[in-house]
CSV table of C-alpha atoms in Angstrom, one decimal:
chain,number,residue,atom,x,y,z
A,1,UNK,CA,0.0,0.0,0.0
A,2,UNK,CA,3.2,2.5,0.1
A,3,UNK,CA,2.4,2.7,-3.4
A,4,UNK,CA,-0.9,3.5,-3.2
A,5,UNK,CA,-0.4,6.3,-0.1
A,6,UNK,CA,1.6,7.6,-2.5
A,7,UNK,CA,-0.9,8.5,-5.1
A,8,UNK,CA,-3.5,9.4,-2.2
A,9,UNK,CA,-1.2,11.2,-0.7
A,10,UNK,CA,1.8,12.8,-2.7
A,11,UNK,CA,2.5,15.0,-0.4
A,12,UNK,CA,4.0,12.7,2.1
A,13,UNK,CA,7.5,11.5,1.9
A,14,UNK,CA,8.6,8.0,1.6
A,15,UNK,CA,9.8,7.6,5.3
A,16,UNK,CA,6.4,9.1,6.2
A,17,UNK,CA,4.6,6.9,3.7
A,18,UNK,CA,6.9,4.1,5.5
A,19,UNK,CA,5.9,4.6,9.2
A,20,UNK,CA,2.2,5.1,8.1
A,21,UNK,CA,2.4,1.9,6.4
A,22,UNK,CA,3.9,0.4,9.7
A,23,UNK,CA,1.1,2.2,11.8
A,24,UNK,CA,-1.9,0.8,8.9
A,25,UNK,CA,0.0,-2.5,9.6
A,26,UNK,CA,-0.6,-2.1,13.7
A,27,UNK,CA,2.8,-2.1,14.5
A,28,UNK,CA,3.7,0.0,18.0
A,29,UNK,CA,6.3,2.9,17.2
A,30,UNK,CA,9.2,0.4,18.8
A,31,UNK,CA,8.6,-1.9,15.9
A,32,UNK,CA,8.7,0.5,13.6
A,33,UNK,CA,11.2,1.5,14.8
A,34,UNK,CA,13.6,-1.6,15.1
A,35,UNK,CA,12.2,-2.3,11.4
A,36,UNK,CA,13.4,1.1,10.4
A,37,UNK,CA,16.2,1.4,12.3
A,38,UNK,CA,15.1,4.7,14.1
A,39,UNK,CA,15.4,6.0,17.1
A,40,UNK,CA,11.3,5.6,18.5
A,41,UNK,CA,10.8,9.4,18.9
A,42,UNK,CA,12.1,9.8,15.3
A,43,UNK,CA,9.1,7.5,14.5
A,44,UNK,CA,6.6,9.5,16.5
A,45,UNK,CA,8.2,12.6,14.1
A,46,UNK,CA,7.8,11.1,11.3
A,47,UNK,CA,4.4,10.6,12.3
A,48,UNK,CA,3.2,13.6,13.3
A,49,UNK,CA,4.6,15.2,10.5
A,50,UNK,CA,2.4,13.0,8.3
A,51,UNK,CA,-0.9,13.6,10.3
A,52,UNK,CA,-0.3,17.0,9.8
A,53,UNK,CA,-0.1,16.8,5.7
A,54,UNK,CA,-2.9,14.3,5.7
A,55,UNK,CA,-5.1,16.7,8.2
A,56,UNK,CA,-5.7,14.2,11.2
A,57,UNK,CA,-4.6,14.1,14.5
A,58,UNK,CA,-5.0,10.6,16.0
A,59,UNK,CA,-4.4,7.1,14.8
A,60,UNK,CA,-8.2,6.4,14.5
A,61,UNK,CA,-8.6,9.5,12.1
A,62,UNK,CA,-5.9,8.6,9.9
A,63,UNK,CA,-7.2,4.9,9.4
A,64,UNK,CA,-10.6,7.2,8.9
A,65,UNK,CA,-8.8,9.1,6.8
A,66,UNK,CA,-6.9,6.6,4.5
A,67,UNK,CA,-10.0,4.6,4.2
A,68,UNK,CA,-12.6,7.2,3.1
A,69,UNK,CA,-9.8,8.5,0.5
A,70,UNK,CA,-9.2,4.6,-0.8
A,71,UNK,CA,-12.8,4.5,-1.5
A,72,UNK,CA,-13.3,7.7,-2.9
A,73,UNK,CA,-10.6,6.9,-5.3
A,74,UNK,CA,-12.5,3.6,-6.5
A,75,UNK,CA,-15.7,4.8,-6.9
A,76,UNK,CA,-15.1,8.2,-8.3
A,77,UNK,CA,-16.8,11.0,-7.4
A,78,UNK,CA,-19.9,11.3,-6.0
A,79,UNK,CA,-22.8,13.5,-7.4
A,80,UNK,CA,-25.0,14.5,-4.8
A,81,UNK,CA,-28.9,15.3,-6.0
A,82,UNK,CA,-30.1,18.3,-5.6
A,83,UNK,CA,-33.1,18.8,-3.1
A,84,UNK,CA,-36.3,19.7,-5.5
């Protein structure tokens, strides 16, 4: 899915698209962190720094977040009738 936050999110950096594929994947920040080979509160940077791009400020939002943007992406957009 690195591939895929990518497109949904361009504006993230590949270490950011990295640990939010690591957070996605329920991994704790030490994990990520041995996987990475980071220091843990380089993690939690990384992290933060990609909440803020993608607008959320918890973990919960940002599954919200990636979720509602995946299927946005498949369906298209929406059109939304107009009330009569």
């Amino acid at each position: 899915m690195t591939n895929e936050l990518a497109d949904l999110y361009p504006c993230l950096t590949l270490r950011e698209r990295e640990v939010v594929q690591r957070i996605l994947d329920g991994a704790t920040t030490e994990r990520i962190a041995d996987e990475l080979t980071i220091r843990p509160t380089t993690v939690m940077t990384y992290r933060t720094r990609a909440c803020e791009k993608i607008g959320v400020s918890t973990r919960r939002e940002l599954f919200a977040a990636l979720l509602g943007r995946r299927a946005g992406a498949r369906t298209g957009p929406q059109e939304i009738p107009l009330a009569a």
